mmCIF file with all atom_site columns, C-alpha atoms and ligand atoms in Angstrom:
data_model
loop_
_atom_site.group_PDB
_atom_site.id
_atom_site.type_symbol
_atom_site.label_atom_id
_atom_site.label_alt_id
_atom_site.label_comp_id
_atom_site.label_asym_id
_atom_site.label_entity_id
_atom_site.label_seq_id
_atom_site.pdbx_PDB_ins_code
_atom_site.Cartn_x
_atom_site.Cartn_y
_atom_site.Cartn_z
_atom_site.occupancy
_atom_site.B_iso_or_equiv
_atom_site.pdbx_formal_charge
_atom_site.auth_seq_id
_atom_site.auth_comp_id
_atom_site.auth_asym_id
_atom_site.auth_atom_id
_atom_site.pdbx_PDB_model_num
ATOM   1   C CA  . UNK A 1 1   ? 0.000   0.000  0.000   1.00 0.00 ? 1   UNK A CA  1
ATOM   2   C CA  . UNK A 1 2   ? 1.236   3.503  -0.828  1.00 0.00 ? 2   UNK A CA  1
ATOM   3   C CA  . UNK A 1 3   ? 1.103   5.518  2.372   1.00 0.00 ? 3   UNK A CA  1
ATOM   4   C CA  . UNK A 1 4   ? 2.209   8.821  0.820   1.00 0.00 ? 4   UNK A CA  1
ATOM   5   C CA  . UNK A 1 5   ? -0.766  10.977 -0.039  1.00 0.00 ? 5   UNK A CA  1
ATOM   6   C CA  . UNK A 1 6   ? -0.752  12.268 -3.606  1.00 0.00 ? 6   UNK A CA  1
ATOM   7   C CA  . UNK A 1 7   ? -0.873  15.933 -4.518  1.00 0.00 ? 7   UNK A CA  1
ATOM   8   C CA  . UNK A 1 8   ? -3.964  17.781 -5.640  1.00 0.00 ? 8   UNK A CA  1
ATOM   9   C CA  . UNK A 1 9   ? -3.367  20.412 -8.336  1.00 0.00 ? 9   UNK A CA  1
ATOM   10  C CA  . UNK A 1 10  ? -6.070  22.554 -9.925  1.00 0.00 ? 10  UNK A CA  1
ATOM   11  C CA  . UNK A 1 11  ? -5.622  24.439 -13.170 1.00 0.00 ? 11  UNK A CA  1
ATOM   12  C CA  . UNK A 1 12  ? -7.732  27.554 -13.575 1.00 0.00 ? 12  UNK A CA  1
ATOM   13  C CA  . UNK A 1 13  ? -8.239  30.421 -15.987 1.00 0.00 ? 13  UNK A CA  1
ATOM   14  C CA  . UNK A 1 14  ? -10.726 31.827 -18.451 1.00 0.00 ? 14  UNK A CA  1
ATOM   15  C CA  . UNK A 1 15  ? -11.892 30.174 -21.652 1.00 0.00 ? 15  UNK A CA  1
ATOM   16  C CA  . UNK A 1 16  ? -9.303  29.460 -24.349 1.00 0.00 ? 16  UNK A CA  1
ATOM   17  C CA  . UNK A 1 17  ? -6.181  29.714 -22.190 1.00 0.00 ? 17  UNK A CA  1
ATOM   18  C CA  . UNK A 1 18  ? -5.113  26.134 -23.015 1.00 0.00 ? 18  UNK A CA  1
ATOM   19  C CA  . UNK A 1 19  ? -5.951  24.273 -19.802 1.00 0.00 ? 19  UNK A CA  1
ATOM   20  C CA  . UNK A 1 20  ? -6.778  20.938 -21.465 1.00 0.00 ? 20  UNK A CA  1
ATOM   21  C CA  . UNK A 1 21  ? -3.596  20.897 -23.561 1.00 0.00 ? 21  UNK A CA  1
ATOM   22  C CA  . UNK A 1 22  ? -1.489  21.700 -20.516 1.00 0.00 ? 22  UNK A CA  1
ATOM   23  C CA  . UNK A 1 23  ? -3.191  19.104 -18.315 1.00 0.00 ? 23  UNK A CA  1
ATOM   24  C CA  . UNK A 1 24  ? -2.351  16.374 -20.825 1.00 0.00 ? 24  UNK A CA  1
ATOM   25  C CA  . UNK A 1 25  ? 1.277   17.514 -21.049 1.00 0.00 ? 25  UNK A CA  1
ATOM   26  C CA  . UNK A 1 26  ? 1.619   17.736 -17.256 1.00 0.00 ? 26  UNK A CA  1
ATOM   27  C CA  . UNK A 1 27  ? 0.107   14.280 -16.746 1.00 0.00 ? 27  UNK A CA  1
ATOM   28  C CA  . UNK A 1 28  ? 2.555   12.792 -19.254 1.00 0.00 ? 28  UNK A CA  1
ATOM   29  C CA  . UNK A 1 29  ? 5.503   14.497 -17.535 1.00 0.00 ? 29  UNK A CA  1
ATOM   30  C CA  . UNK A 1 30  ? 4.424   13.309 -14.073 1.00 0.00 ? 30  UNK A CA  1
ATOM   31  C CA  . UNK A 1 31  ? 3.895   9.755  -15.352 1.00 0.00 ? 31  UNK A CA  1
ATOM   32  C CA  . UNK A 1 32  ? 7.414   9.797  -16.793 1.00 0.00 ? 32  UNK A CA  1
ATOM   33  C CA  . UNK A 1 33  ? 8.496   10.706 -13.268 1.00 0.00 ? 33  UNK A CA  1
ATOM   34  C CA  . UNK A 1 34  ? 6.898   7.426  -12.098 1.00 0.00 ? 34  UNK A CA  1
ATOM   35  C CA  . UNK A 1 35  ? 3.779   8.931  -10.505 1.00 0.00 ? 35  UNK A CA  1
ATOM   36  C CA  . UNK A 1 36  ? 0.198   7.670  -10.837 1.00 0.00 ? 36  UNK A CA  1
ATOM   37  C CA  . UNK A 1 37  ? -1.898  10.534 -12.205 1.00 0.00 ? 37  UNK A CA  1
ATOM   38  C CA  . UNK A 1 38  ? -5.647  11.139 -12.438 1.00 0.00 ? 38  UNK A CA  1
ATOM   39  C CA  . UNK A 1 39  ? -6.736  13.896 -14.812 1.00 0.00 ? 39  UNK A CA  1
ATOM   40  C CA  . UNK A 1 40  ? -10.225 15.130 -14.095 1.00 0.00 ? 40  UNK A CA  1
ATOM   41  C CA  . UNK A 1 41  ? -12.413 18.187 -14.586 1.00 0.00 ? 41  UNK A CA  1
ATOM   42  C CA  . UNK A 1 42  ? -15.118 20.370 -13.117 1.00 0.00 ? 42  UNK A CA  1
ATOM   43  C CA  . UNK A 1 43  ? -17.982 20.600 -13.344 1.00 0.00 ? 43  UNK A CA  1
ATOM   44  C CA  . UNK A 1 44  ? -17.921 16.815 -13.666 1.00 0.00 ? 44  UNK A CA  1
ATOM   45  C CA  . UNK A 1 45  ? -15.338 14.132 -13.027 1.00 0.00 ? 45  UNK A CA  1
ATOM   46  C CA  . UNK A 1 46  ? -17.672 11.619 -11.321 1.00 0.00 ? 46  UNK A CA  1
ATOM   47  C CA  . UNK A 1 47  ? -20.906 10.079 -12.621 1.00 0.00 ? 47  UNK A CA  1
ATOM   48  C CA  . UNK A 1 48  ? -23.093 12.278 -10.404 1.00 0.00 ? 48  UNK A CA  1
ATOM   49  C CA  . UNK A 1 49  ? -21.118 15.426 -11.127 1.00 0.00 ? 49  UNK A CA  1
ATOM   50  C CA  . UNK A 1 50  ? -21.202 14.770 -14.890 1.00 0.00 ? 50  UNK A CA  1
ATOM   51  C CA  . UNK A 1 51  ? -25.018 14.548 -14.650 1.00 0.00 ? 51  UNK A CA  1
ATOM   52  C CA  . UNK A 1 52  ? -25.042 17.936 -12.904 1.00 0.00 ? 52  UNK A CA  1
ATOM   53  C CA  . UNK A 1 53  ? -22.630 19.298 -15.579 1.00 0.00 ? 53  UNK A CA  1
ATOM   54  C CA  . UNK A 1 54  ? -25.229 18.520 -18.235 1.00 0.00 ? 54  UNK A CA  1
ATOM   55  C CA  . UNK A 1 55  ? -27.855 20.432 -16.228 1.00 0.00 ? 55  UNK A CA  1
ATOM   56  C CA  . UNK A 1 56  ? -25.502 23.386 -15.792 1.00 0.00 ? 56  UNK A CA  1
ATOM   57  C CA  . UNK A 1 57  ? -24.006 23.832 -19.244 1.00 0.00 ? 57  UNK A CA  1
ATOM   58  C CA  . UNK A 1 58  ? -26.966 23.143 -21.476 1.00 0.00 ? 58  UNK A CA  1
ATOM   59  C CA  . UNK A 1 59  ? -29.943 25.420 -21.726 1.00 0.00 ? 59  UNK A CA  1
ATOM   60  C CA  . UNK A 1 60  ? -30.304 29.104 -22.344 1.00 0.00 ? 60  UNK A CA  1
ATOM   61  C CA  . UNK A 1 61  ? -28.281 31.746 -20.514 1.00 0.00 ? 61  UNK A CA  1
ATOM   62  C CA  . UNK A 1 62  ? -30.252 32.716 -17.417 1.00 0.00 ? 62  UNK A CA  1
ATOM   63  C CA  . UNK A 1 63  ? -31.946 29.305 -17.090 1.00 0.00 ? 63  UNK A CA  1
ATOM   64  C CA  . UNK A 1 64  ? -30.379 29.039 -13.620 1.00 0.00 ? 64  UNK A CA  1
ATOM   65  C CA  . UNK A 1 65  ? -30.053 32.059 -11.364 1.00 0.00 ? 65  UNK A CA  1
ATOM   66  C CA  . UNK A 1 66  ? -26.595 32.618 -9.850  1.00 0.00 ? 66  UNK A CA  1
ATOM   67  C CA  . UNK A 1 67  ? -27.580 31.121 -6.467  1.00 0.00 ? 67  UNK A CA  1
ATOM   68  C CA  . UNK A 1 68  ? -29.058 27.929 -7.890  1.00 0.00 ? 68  UNK A CA  1
ATOM   69  C CA  . UNK A 1 69  ? -26.034 27.694 -10.163 1.00 0.00 ? 69  UNK A CA  1
ATOM   70  C CA  . UNK A 1 70  ? -23.608 28.061 -7.238  1.00 0.00 ? 70  UNK A CA  1
ATOM   71  C CA  . UNK A 1 71  ? -25.464 25.333 -5.317  1.00 0.00 ? 71  UNK A CA  1
ATOM   72  C CA  . UNK A 1 72  ? -25.309 22.985 -8.317  1.00 0.00 ? 72  UNK A CA  1
ATOM   73  C CA  . UNK A 1 73  ? -21.563 23.563 -8.789  1.00 0.00 ? 73  UNK A CA  1
ATOM   74  C CA  . UNK A 1 74  ? -21.035 22.917 -5.062  1.00 0.00 ? 74  UNK A CA  1
ATOM   75  C CA  . UNK A 1 75  ? -23.127 19.722 -5.199  1.00 0.00 ? 75  UNK A CA  1
ATOM   76  C CA  . UNK A 1 76  ? -21.221 18.458 -8.242  1.00 0.00 ? 76  UNK A CA  1
ATOM   77  C CA  . UNK A 1 77  ? -17.921 19.238 -6.490  1.00 0.00 ? 77  UNK A CA  1
ATOM   78  C CA  . UNK A 1 78  ? -19.016 17.387 -3.341  1.00 0.00 ? 78  UNK A CA  1
ATOM   79  C CA  . UNK A 1 79  ? -19.641 14.183 -5.314  1.00 0.00 ? 79  UNK A CA  1
ATOM   80  C CA  . UNK A 1 80  ? -16.401 14.589 -7.294  1.00 0.00 ? 80  UNK A CA  1
ATOM   81  C CA  . UNK A 1 81  ? -14.307 15.106 -4.135  1.00 0.00 ? 81  UNK A CA  1
ATOM   82  C CA  . UNK A 1 82  ? -15.842 12.118 -2.318  1.00 0.00 ? 82  UNK A CA  1
ATOM   83  C CA  . UNK A 1 83  ? -15.911 9.639  -5.183  1.00 0.00 ? 83  UNK A CA  1
ATOM   84  C CA  . UNK A 1 84  ? -12.836 10.516 -7.257  1.00 0.00 ? 84  UNK A CA  1
ATOM   85  C CA  . UNK A 1 85  ? -10.412 13.083 -5.815  1.00 0.00 ? 85  UNK A CA  1
ATOM   86  C CA  . UNK A 1 86  ? -9.956  11.953 -2.207  1.00 0.00 ? 86  UNK A CA  1
ATOM   87  C CA  . UNK A 1 87  ? -9.804  8.208  -3.053  1.00 0.00 ? 87  UNK A CA  1
ATOM   88  C CA  . UNK A 1 88  ? -7.095  8.863  -5.694  1.00 0.00 ? 88  UNK A CA  1
ATOM   89  C CA  . UNK A 1 89  ? -5.031  10.990 -3.277  1.00 0.00 ? 89  UNK A CA  1
ATOM   90  C CA  . UNK A 1 90  ? -5.348  8.288  -0.632  1.00 0.00 ? 90  UNK A CA  1
ATOM   91  C CA  . UNK A 1 91  ? -4.028  5.732  -3.154  1.00 0.00 ? 91  UNK A CA  1
ATOM   92  C CA  . UNK A 1 92  ? -0.967  7.986  -3.505  1.00 0.00 ? 92  UNK A CA  1
ATOM   93  C CA  . UNK A 1 93  ? -1.896  9.294  -6.959  1.00 0.00 ? 93  UNK A CA  1
ATOM   94  C CA  . UNK A 1 94  ? -1.658  12.888 -8.106  1.00 0.00 ? 94  UNK A CA  1
ATOM   95  C CA  . UNK A 1 95  ? -4.892  14.555 -9.165  1.00 0.00 ? 95  UNK A CA  1
ATOM   96  C CA  . UNK A 1 96  ? -4.791  17.202 -11.896 1.00 0.00 ? 96  UNK A CA  1
ATOM   97  C CA  . UNK A 1 97  ? -8.126  18.961 -12.024 1.00 0.00 ? 97  UNK A CA  1
ATOM   98  C CA  . UNK A 1 98  ? -9.365  21.220 -14.812 1.00 0.00 ? 98  UNK A CA  1
ATOM   99  C CA  . UNK A 1 99  ? -11.006 23.891 -12.581 1.00 0.00 ? 99  UNK A CA  1
ATOM   100 C CA  . UNK A 1 100 ? -12.035 23.570 -8.916  1.00 0.00 ? 100 UNK A CA  1
ATOM   101 C CA  . UNK A 1 101 ? -13.609 25.812 -6.273  1.00 0.00 ? 101 UNK A CA  1
ATOM   102 C CA  . UNK A 1 102 ? -11.717 28.941 -7.378  1.00 0.00 ? 102 UNK A CA  1
ATOM   103 C CA  . UNK A 1 103 ? -13.826 28.790 -10.562 1.00 0.00 ? 103 UNK A CA  1
ATOM   104 C CA  . UNK A 1 104 ? -16.970 29.083 -8.438  1.00 0.00 ? 104 UNK A CA  1
ATOM   105 C CA  . UNK A 1 105 ? -15.381 32.012 -6.592  1.00 0.00 ? 105 UNK A CA  1
ATOM   106 C CA  . UNK A 1 106 ? -14.441 33.674 -9.914  1.00 0.00 ? 106 UNK A CA  1
ATOM   107 C CA  . UNK A 1 107 ? -17.573 32.936 -11.996 1.00 0.00 ? 107 UNK A CA  1
ATOM   108 C CA  . UNK A 1 108 ? -20.439 32.825 -9.470  1.00 0.00 ? 108 UNK A CA  1
ATOM   109 C CA  . UNK A 1 109 ? -18.620 35.305 -7.195  1.00 0.00 ? 109 UNK A CA  1
ATOM   110 C CA  . UNK A 1 110 ? -16.572 37.759 -9.279  1.00 0.00 ? 110 UNK A CA  1
ATOM   111 C CA  . UNK A 1 111 ? -18.619 37.316 -12.475 1.00 0.00 ? 111 UNK A CA  1
ATOM   112 C CA  . UNK A 1 112 ? -22.163 36.938 -11.086 1.00 0.00 ? 112 UNK A CA  1
ATOM   113 C CA  . UNK A 1 113 ? -21.898 38.942 -7.868  1.00 0.00 ? 113 UNK A CA  1
ATOM   114 C CA  . UNK A 1 114 ? -22.304 36.352 -5.105  1.00 0.00 ? 114 UNK A CA  1
ATOM   115 C CA  . UNK A 1 115 ? -20.100 37.030 -2.106  1.00 0.00 ? 115 UNK A CA  1
ATOM   116 C CA  . UNK A 1 116 ? -16.874 35.106 -1.711  1.00 0.00 ? 116 UNK A CA  1
ATOM   117 C CA  . UNK A 1 117 ? -17.969 34.226 1.836   1.00 0.00 ? 117 UNK A CA  1
ATOM   118 C CA  . UNK A 1 118 ? -21.144 32.574 0.511   1.00 0.00 ? 118 UNK A CA  1
ATOM   119 C CA  . UNK A 1 119 ? -19.237 30.568 -2.098  1.00 0.00 ? 119 UNK A CA  1
ATOM   120 C CA  . UNK A 1 120 ? -16.777 29.415 0.557   1.00 0.00 ? 120 UNK A CA  1
ATOM   121 C CA  . UNK A 1 121 ? -19.671 28.471 2.850   1.00 0.00 ? 121 UNK A CA  1
ATOM   122 C CA  . UNK A 1 122 ? -21.155 26.281 0.111   1.00 0.00 ? 122 UNK A CA  1
ATOM   123 C CA  . UNK A 1 123 ? -17.713 24.734 -0.373  1.00 0.00 ? 123 UNK A CA  1
ATOM   124 C CA  . UNK A 1 124 ? -17.417 24.065 3.374   1.00 0.00 ? 124 UNK A CA  1
ATOM   125 C CA  . UNK A 1 125 ? -20.811 22.353 3.423   1.00 0.00 ? 125 UNK A CA  1
ATOM   126 C CA  . UNK A 1 126 ? -20.260 20.398 0.188   1.00 0.00 ? 126 UNK A CA  1
ATOM   127 C CA  . UNK A 1 127 ? -16.607 19.449 0.428   1.00 0.00 ? 127 UNK A CA  1
ATOM   128 C CA  . UNK A 1 128 ? -15.514 20.266 4.004   1.00 0.00 ? 128 UNK A CA  1
ATOM   129 C CA  . UNK A 1 129 ? -13.551 23.209 2.613   1.00 0.00 ? 129 UNK A CA  1
ATOM   130 C CA  . UNK A 1 130 ? -11.122 20.861 0.860   1.00 0.00 ? 130 UNK A CA  1
ATOM   131 C CA  . UNK A 1 131 ? -8.574  22.886 -1.171  1.00 0.00 ? 131 UNK A CA  1
ATOM   132 C CA  . UNK A 1 132 ? -5.850  22.011 -3.695  1.00 0.00 ? 132 UNK A CA  1
ATOM   133 C CA  . UNK A 1 133 ? -2.190  21.832 -2.656  1.00 0.00 ? 133 UNK A CA  1
ATOM   134 C CA  . UNK A 1 134 ? -1.455  24.116 -5.590  1.00 0.00 ? 134 UNK A CA  1
ATOM   135 C CA  . UNK A 1 135 ? -3.667  26.122 -7.935  1.00 0.00 ? 135 UNK A CA  1
ATOM   136 C CA  . UNK A 1 136 ? -2.268  27.445 -11.180 1.00 0.00 ? 136 UNK A CA  1
ATOM   137 C CA  . UNK A 1 137 ? -4.160  30.198 -12.999 1.00 0.00 ? 137 UNK A CA  1
ATOM   138 C CA  . UNK A 1 138 ? -3.264  30.462 -16.682 1.00 0.00 ? 138 UNK A CA  1
ATOM   139 C CA  . UNK A 1 139 ? -3.437  34.059 -17.846 1.00 0.00 ? 139 UNK A CA  1
ATOM   140 C CA  . UNK A 1 140 ? -3.756  35.224 -21.418 1.00 0.00 ? 140 UNK A CA  1
ATOM   141 C CA  . UNK A 1 141 ? -4.623  38.425 -23.195 1.00 0.00 ? 141 UNK A CA  1
ATOM   142 C CA  . UNK A 1 142 ? -8.442  38.496 -23.648 1.00 0.00 ? 142 UNK A CA  1
ATOM   143 C CA  . UNK A 1 143 ? -8.312  38.795 -27.478 1.00 0.00 ? 143 UNK A CA  1
ATOM   144 C CA  . UNK A 1 144 ? -5.921  35.862 -27.822 1.00 0.00 ? 144 UNK A CA  1
ATOM   145 C CA  . UNK A 1 145 ? -7.988  33.712 -25.433 1.00 0.00 ? 145 UNK A CA  1
ATOM   146 C CA  . UNK A 1 146 ? -11.140 34.473 -27.385 1.00 0.00 ? 146 UNK A CA  1
ATOM   147 C CA  . UNK A 1 147 ? -9.422  33.571 -30.686 1.00 0.00 ? 147 UNK A CA  1
ATOM   148 C CA  . UNK A 1 148 ? -8.155  30.281 -29.215 1.00 0.00 ? 148 UNK A CA  1
ATOM   149 C CA  . UNK A 1 149 ? -11.585 29.358 -27.805 1.00 0.00 ? 149 UNK A CA  1
ATOM   150 C CA  . UNK A 1 150 ? -13.179 30.183 -31.156 1.00 0.00 ? 150 UNK A CA  1
ATOM   151 C CA  . UNK A 1 151 ? -10.729 28.072 -33.168 1.00 0.00 ? 151 UNK A CA  1
ATOM   152 C CA  . UNK A 1 152 ? -11.438 25.197 -30.718 1.00 0.00 ? 152 UNK A CA  1
ATOM   153 C CA  . UNK A 1 153 ? -15.232 25.159 -30.950 1.00 0.00 ? 153 UNK A CA  1
ATOM   154 C CA  . UNK A 1 154 ? -16.050 27.346 -33.926 1.00 0.00 ? 154 UNK A CA  1
ATOM   155 C CA  . UNK A 1 155 ? -17.418 30.091 -31.662 1.00 0.00 ? 155 UNK A CA  1
ATOM   156 C CA  . UNK A 1 156 ? -20.433 28.031 -30.520 1.00 0.00 ? 156 UNK A CA  1
ATOM   157 C CA  . UNK A 1 157 ? -19.312 27.728 -26.896 1.00 0.00 ? 157 UNK A CA  1
ATOM   158 C CA  . UNK A 1 158 ? -21.367 26.667 -23.888 1.00 0.00 ? 158 UNK A CA  1
ATOM   159 C CA  . UNK A 1 159 ? -23.587 29.159 -22.168 1.00 0.00 ? 159 UNK A CA  1
ATOM   160 C CA  . UNK A 1 160 ? -20.731 30.444 -19.986 1.00 0.00 ? 160 UNK A CA  1
ATOM   161 C CA  . UNK A 1 161 ? -18.523 31.100 -22.990 1.00 0.00 ? 161 UNK A CA  1
ATOM   162 C CA  . UNK A 1 162 ? -21.352 33.066 -24.600 1.00 0.00 ? 162 UNK A CA  1
ATOM   163 C CA  . UNK A 1 163 ? -21.245 35.694 -21.833 1.00 0.00 ? 163 UNK A CA  1
ATOM   164 C CA  . UNK A 1 164 ? -20.004 39.164 -22.661 1.00 0.00 ? 164 UNK A CA  1
ATOM   165 C CA  . UNK A 1 165 ? -16.543 40.657 -22.335 1.00 0.00 ? 165 UNK A CA  1
ATOM   166 C CA  . UNK A 1 166 ? -17.489 42.507 -19.128 1.00 0.00 ? 166 UNK A CA  1
ATOM   167 C CA  . UNK A 1 167 ? -18.302 39.201 -17.434 1.00 0.00 ? 167 UNK A CA  1
ATOM   168 C CA  . UNK A 1 168 ? -14.999 37.635 -18.516 1.00 0.00 ? 168 UNK A CA  1
ATOM   169 C CA  . UNK A 1 169 ? -13.047 40.723 -17.393 1.00 0.00 ? 169 UNK A CA  1
ATOM   170 C CA  . UNK A 1 170 ? -14.605 40.380 -13.906 1.00 0.00 ? 170 UNK A CA  1
ATOM   171 C CA  . UNK A 1 171 ? -13.693 36.687 -13.822 1.00 0.00 ? 171 UNK A CA  1
ATOM   172 C CA  . UNK A 1 172 ? -10.082 37.470 -14.782 1.00 0.00 ? 172 UNK A CA  1
ATOM   173 C CA  . UNK A 1 173 ? -9.865  40.213 -12.130 1.00 0.00 ? 173 UNK A CA  1
ATOM   174 C CA  . UNK A 1 174 ? -11.248 37.806 -9.510  1.00 0.00 ? 174 UNK A CA  1
ATOM   175 C CA  . UNK A 1 175 ? -8.590  35.187 -10.289 1.00 0.00 ? 175 UNK A CA  1
ATOM   176 C CA  . UNK A 1 176 ? -5.878  37.842 -10.008 1.00 0.00 ? 176 UNK A CA  1
ATOM   177 C CA  . UNK A 1 177 ? -7.204  39.001 -6.641  1.00 0.00 ? 177 UNK A CA  1
ATOM   178 C CA  . UNK A 1 178 ? -7.289  35.408 -5.288  1.00 0.00 ? 178 UNK A CA  1
ATOM   179 C CA  . UNK A 1 179 ? -3.662  34.918 -6.330  1.00 0.00 ? 179 UNK A CA  1
ATOM   180 C CA  . UNK A 1 180 ? -2.702  38.157 -4.571  1.00 0.00 ? 180 UNK A CA  1
ATOM   181 C CA  . UNK A 1 181 ? -4.534  37.088 -1.399  1.00 0.00 ? 181 UNK A CA  1
ATOM   182 C CA  . UNK A 1 182 ? -3.162  33.511 -1.312  1.00 0.00 ? 182 UNK A CA  1
ATOM   183 C CA  . UNK A 1 183 ? 0.261   33.695 -2.976  1.00 0.00 ? 183 UNK A CA  1
ATOM   184 C CA  . UNK A 1 184 ? 1.475   30.386 -1.506  1.00 0.00 ? 184 UNK A CA  1
ATOM   185 C CA  . UNK A 1 185 ? -1.354  28.305 -2.981  1.00 0.00 ? 185 UNK A CA  1
ATOM   186 C CA  . UNK A 1 186 ? -2.342  30.238 -6.106  1.00 0.00 ? 186 UNK A CA  1
ATOM   187 C CA  . UNK A 1 187 ? 0.201   31.039 -8.835  1.00 0.00 ? 187 UNK A CA  1
ATOM   188 C CA  . UNK A 1 188 ? -0.449  33.039 -12.009 1.00 0.00 ? 188 UNK A CA  1
ATOM   189 C CA  . UNK A 1 189 ? 1.289   31.677 -15.109 1.00 0.00 ? 189 UNK A CA  1
ATOM   190 C CA  . UNK A 1 190 ? 1.556   33.412 -18.474 1.00 0.00 ? 190 UNK A CA  1
ATOM   191 C CA  . UNK A 1 191 ? -0.132  31.125 -21.043 1.00 0.00 ? 191 UNK A CA  1
ATOM   192 C CA  . UNK A 1 192 ? 1.154   32.953 -24.127 1.00 0.00 ? 192 UNK A CA  1
ATOM   193 C CA  . UNK A 1 193 ? 3.644   31.409 -26.528 1.00 0.00 ? 193 UNK A CA  1
ATOM   194 C CA  . UNK A 1 194 ? 4.254   27.823 -27.602 1.00 0.00 ? 194 UNK A CA  1
ATOM   195 C CA  . UNK A 1 195 ? 2.464   25.128 -25.562 1.00 0.00 ? 195 UNK A CA  1
ATOM   196 C CA  . UNK A 1 196 ? 5.793   23.441 -24.686 1.00 0.00 ? 196 UNK A CA  1
ATOM   197 C CA  . UNK A 1 197 ? 7.098   26.697 -23.214 1.00 0.00 ? 197 UNK A CA  1
ATOM   198 C CA  . UNK A 1 198 ? 3.973   27.004 -21.055 1.00 0.00 ? 198 UNK A CA  1
ATOM   199 C CA  . UNK A 1 199 ? 4.378   23.379 -19.902 1.00 0.00 ? 199 UNK A CA  1
ATOM   200 C CA  . UNK A 1 200 ? 7.955   24.170 -18.812 1.00 0.00 ? 200 UNK A CA  1
ATOM   201 C CA  . UNK A 1 201 ? 6.665   27.100 -16.722 1.00 0.00 ? 201 UNK A CA  1
ATOM   202 C CA  . UNK A 1 202 ? 4.110   24.824 -15.054 1.00 0.00 ? 202 UNK A CA  1
ATOM   203 C CA  . UNK A 1 203 ? 6.595   22.016 -14.369 1.00 0.00 ? 203 UNK A CA  1
ATOM   204 C CA  . UNK A 1 204 ? 8.875   24.502 -12.635 1.00 0.00 ? 204 UNK A CA  1
ATOM   205 C CA  . UNK A 1 205 ? 6.043   25.185 -10.162 1.00 0.00 ? 205 UNK A CA  1
ATOM   206 C CA  . UNK A 1 206 ? 5.334   21.479 -9.620  1.00 0.00 ? 206 UNK A CA  1
ATOM   207 C CA  . UNK A 1 207 ? 8.990   20.565 -9.073  1.00 0.00 ? 207 UNK A CA  1
ATOM   208 C CA  . UNK A 1 208 ? 9.059   21.466 -5.347  1.00 0.00 ? 208 UNK A CA  1
ATOM   209 C CA  . UNK A 1 209 ? 6.080   19.147 -4.719  1.00 0.00 ? 209 UNK A CA  1
ATOM   210 C CA  . UNK A 1 210 ? 7.634   16.082 -6.354  1.00 0.00 ? 210 UNK A CA  1
ATOM   211 C CA  . UNK A 1 211 ? 8.564   13.209 -4.037  1.00 0.00 ? 211 UNK A CA  1
HETATM 212 P P1  . TMP B 2 .   ? -14.994 24.422 -19.041 1.00 0.00 ? 1   TMP B P1  1
HETATM 213 O O1  . TMP B 2 .   ? -15.317 25.298 -20.227 1.00 0.00 ? 1   TMP B O1  1
HETATM 214 O O2  . TMP B 2 .   ? -13.622 24.646 -18.486 1.00 0.00 ? 1   TMP B O2  1
HETATM 215 O O3  . TMP B 2 .   ? -15.338 22.963 -19.255 1.00 0.00 ? 1   TMP B O3  1
HETATM 216 O O4  . TMP B 2 .   ? -15.941 24.900 -17.847 1.00 0.00 ? 1   TMP B O4  1
HETATM 217 C C1  . TMP B 2 .   ? -17.272 25.009 -18.026 1.00 0.00 ? 1   TMP B C1  1
HETATM 218 C C2  . TMP B 2 .   ? -17.788 26.373 -17.660 1.00 0.00 ? 1   TMP B C2  1
HETATM 219 O O5  . TMP B 2 .   ? -18.252 26.332 -16.307 1.00 0.00 ? 1   TMP B O5  1
HETATM 220 C C3  . TMP B 2 .   ? -16.763 27.479 -17.747 1.00 0.00 ? 1   TMP B C3  1
HETATM 221 O O6  . TMP B 2 .   ? -17.323 28.535 -18.482 1.00 0.00 ? 1   TMP B O6  1
HETATM 222 C C4  . TMP B 2 .   ? -16.564 27.927 -16.319 1.00 0.00 ? 1   TMP B C4  1
HETATM 223 C C5  . TMP B 2 .   ? -17.833 27.493 -15.627 1.00 0.00 ? 1   TMP B C5  1
HETATM 224 N N1  . TMP B 2 .   ? -17.683 27.172 -14.207 1.00 0.00 ? 1   TMP B N1  1
HETATM 225 C C6  . TMP B 2 .   ? -18.288 27.975 -13.261 1.00 0.00 ? 1   TMP B C6  1
HETATM 226 O O7  . TMP B 2 .   ? -18.952 28.943 -13.610 1.00 0.00 ? 1   TMP B O7  1
HETATM 227 N N2  . TMP B 2 .   ? -18.168 27.647 -11.953 1.00 0.00 ? 1   TMP B N2  1
HETATM 228 C C7  . TMP B 2 .   ? -17.463 26.565 -11.509 1.00 0.00 ? 1   TMP B C7  1
HETATM 229 O O8  . TMP B 2 .   ? -17.367 26.300 -10.310 1.00 0.00 ? 1   TMP B O8  1
HETATM 230 C C8  . TMP B 2 .   ? -16.824 25.733 -12.518 1.00 0.00 ? 1   TMP B C8  1
HETATM 231 C C9  . TMP B 2 .   ? -16.051 24.527 -12.089 1.00 0.00 ? 1   TMP B C9  1
HETATM 232 C C10 . TMP B 2 .   ? -16.960 26.076 -13.850 1.00 0.00 ? 1   TMP B C10 1
#
């Protein structure tokens, strides 16, 4: 039995910053290092949370009010933490998660106006306030991010991606303020340039956590 708990890393940022590409590259690098790695995502990552993801991301903008939406994200996260994240960490595996609770703080908080205290209360109830060992926020110029997201999905987007520039600017500002408030856990990383160069920047941050 592996008695060393794995590490829990979340990757955050707005749409089109390259999170999925980077998660794949990071997982491959950690596996080459001999680590077991689980790559997962939010909303989703467990059967129950994927069902909630469908409820959240389909449908017209405004179908859910911000409070109902925040509760659904917290419920999905609760299932994901219990069924997937904590068991993997207890097996000694590393968990790389595409978004986690800082997305709720940035989107339902910064973007939609709920208070950070309320979001954190929902997280305490749903997931006992469980937080990543390290959170990396990929940052990218808004125009470049939009172009990347558009080339990925032809501009269709889910109902979050369809929100206006003002919303996305508030989300980006929220992520920056979280990083300023919790500099040990949350690191901002420039996502511009070649994907391999971005991966190198991320691996430099993971290096101190390696066994
Ligand atoms: P994705 O595009 O990274 O798959 O994420 C789906 C959308 O859900 C994205 O626009 C961000 C949004 N979201 C929230 O609003 N709150 C959350 O807690 C999470 C995890 C995602």
